Amino acid sequence: MAGSVPGAALQLQQAALWRWWIYAAMLAAAVAGMGLLRAGRRLPRGLGVLAAALLLGVLAGVGAAGWRSAWYEDDALAPALEGRDVDVVGVVAQMPQRSEAAARFPLEVESARWAEGATKEGRPPRVPPRIALGWYADNTGLWGRASDEASLQRAASGLPAPVHAGERWRMTVRLKAPHGSLNPHGFDEELRLWEQGEQATGYVRTGARDARPERIGDTWRHPVERAREAVRDAVFERVADRRMAGVIAALVTGDQNAIERADWDVFRATGVAHLMSISGLHITMFAWLAALAVGALWRRSGRLMLWWPAQQAGLVGGVLLATLYSVFSGWGVPSQRTVLMLVTVGLLRLAGRRWPWPFVWLCACAVVVGVDPWALMQAGFWLSFVAVGVLFAADPGSQGEGRPGWMGRAARLWHEQWVVTLALTPLGLLLFQQISVVGLLANAVAIPWVTLVVTPLAMLGVAWAPLWDVAARSVQVLAWLLQWLASLPFATASMAAPPVWAAMAGVAGGVLLAMQLPWSMRALGLPLLLLVLLWQAPRPAAGEFELLAADIGQGNAVLVRTATHSLLYDTGPRYSLESDAGHRVLVPLLRAFGERLDLLVLSHRDSDHTGGAPAVLAMQPQVRLLSSIEAGHPLQALRAAQRCVAGQHWTWDGVGFEIVHPLADDYTPSVKPNAVSCVLRIDNGHASALLAGDIERLQEMALAGRSTALHADVLLAPHHGSKTSSSPFLLDAVQPRITLVQAGWRNRFGHPAPEVIARYRERGIAVVDSPHCGAATWSSVVPGTVKCERQEARRYWHHLVP
């Protein structure tokens, strides 16, 4: 059974799926082989038999995970349907997530037909059974990618119609294949959608020519989701403080989106984020309390005691009630893993199996992976199972030791907490590149407070709403402490992401240090732990430089690195009033590389270039700002900006940097922001790059006319490949080998324009765009090639752009 876990892990590394019958044959062969081994169980057991069992387990893991994936892939959205209007009838499958100007929800499609006015084919459109939709105020589905703040505010002025779980709707939608940003060490949105079963994303069409969305009526489906939504809305109606209400709603219904982003930042900085959602800890504690309650009630009946022992009845009752709690809280992946683990352990106890803890641990792990093989790609899976394994290995209580009484229980709790903290630090650095220095203290207070005070009050508030007010006050008390801890200058420590082998060695070192062994043996874990704590991300050699064009959708963000210095050119778009490229992409990316920026260049004021700047500036307090933004721009209040002017130049590690546009005279009150984009040229003598912002044809002509040193091996396409830019004058002056186009997949502006692409190809210039490449890495060492994240880290669930 244990071999099925590495088998599933191997299957998850596939870049493309095989045919379904290959996986079916592998699974059938594994089952047959296990049957033969089982039939020969009287034979002597040797290493050969053990190796065969492990091999068959691997074969079963690959076959089971691959067969499910191949079957699931058959329902994918046909490329011919992308960007076309379709009328669908379906049921809202979960409680919607609402913001200032949008509602997002999954829809279970019951029927589909071509929309009025759409080009129709001979047969109805084949839409995936479950799709993720957004209902936006401005009918574009892309309102957060507007080019300025005024557009964002206009988009937020209206609201979509109220949508509730379990309702049946008829609406016109425009769909596309799931496509998310793909960056080194970044969040894989396409994997999340795959695991949720949502094989298309899109938005509701509400234009003048579109049929109005029609609510057909309620259904009996998804009653739990309707109840969750009702409770969440009741919490927000009862509790005036929205921030406190969000925490309570998250603890009761599992809606993590109810918690504001600023609060999540505090929870992560203090290491208590796991407490503010329905985690394995909550469910396990709930199961333990429920088992005690069921057992106590069971013992009150002599007849029941004669029929079944109270201990076993309490075990079953606790697991069943914990399962119901998990279902009500949204049945998220962490909840599913915890329930499966509890069921596995419970069945072993009911069957009288007294397995050693490693076998119990591996069995629970195999069951979870068998049900959800993609859990292996989730950080929560590794954190939870490694934590449990470490506690089993290092806790003296598991050996029956420890002092009796409440002093002993407190000492054991403290021991467990610091053991888990020590052992999971390397894993946390690998997964998040950040650890909370104050986490041990914060959790010592927060774990008992949230588990024994806040969560029970929040849950009991479902029966008596005034208790939510008490719960809000208890959250407020904790929030004061956490905010103070998070404000400490040493609250968090960030380090570059170590390689997997170093993280594994670090976890082993942490376990050795925490185990009840002689100190001479524990000390062997210290060098293993230092492998992680002292890890430094590789950098370019002296005299060389590299560019990393982040995959941030419609916008620009390019990280430039030399041997000892770093520069960020633009910070990507603001996706909505609650989300931007800084928080979602750039801050994790900079943290993963261990970057300490020397200079932030914001080419001009448009929000697709400055949207992530506040988050980057907050993370990098030492960074200088160079930009063409006006004196009254809001960013000036965060960091005073030096104006970029042609002729500014500097040298880092043998690499020259020069601003070649705009001229000082170009700054006039009536000038367009695009016209004064800061254009940066980088050169080390044998390779060069030109980052062109959003300059347009007139500025390109002027730049080509006054500068004789524009040649570059790589060009950041001006204005994302707009037809108003990339003029023949500029291309002939620069003569790049490669152009990088940072644009969103199926963006509403049509970037890059077909005529611009044709212009590049006529000159033999390779075009590398974000939708096809993901994050693009170029190095001056090999100036003729680009490494694409979508090729380097490709998996079968990733969107293959035509």
PDB file of C-alpha atoms in Angstrom, residues 302 361 495 543 729:
ATOM      1  CA  GLY A 302     -26.920   0.033  30.505  1.00  0.00           C
ATOM      2  CA  TRP A 361       1.077   6.951   9.656  1.00  0.00           C
ATOM      3  CA  MET A 495      15.223  33.124   3.198  1.00  0.00           C
ATOM      4  CA  GLY A 543      29.955  40.769 -15.342  1.00  0.00           C
ATOM      5  CA  PHE A 729      11.954  52.381 -36.802  1.00  0.00           C
TER       6      PHE A 729
END
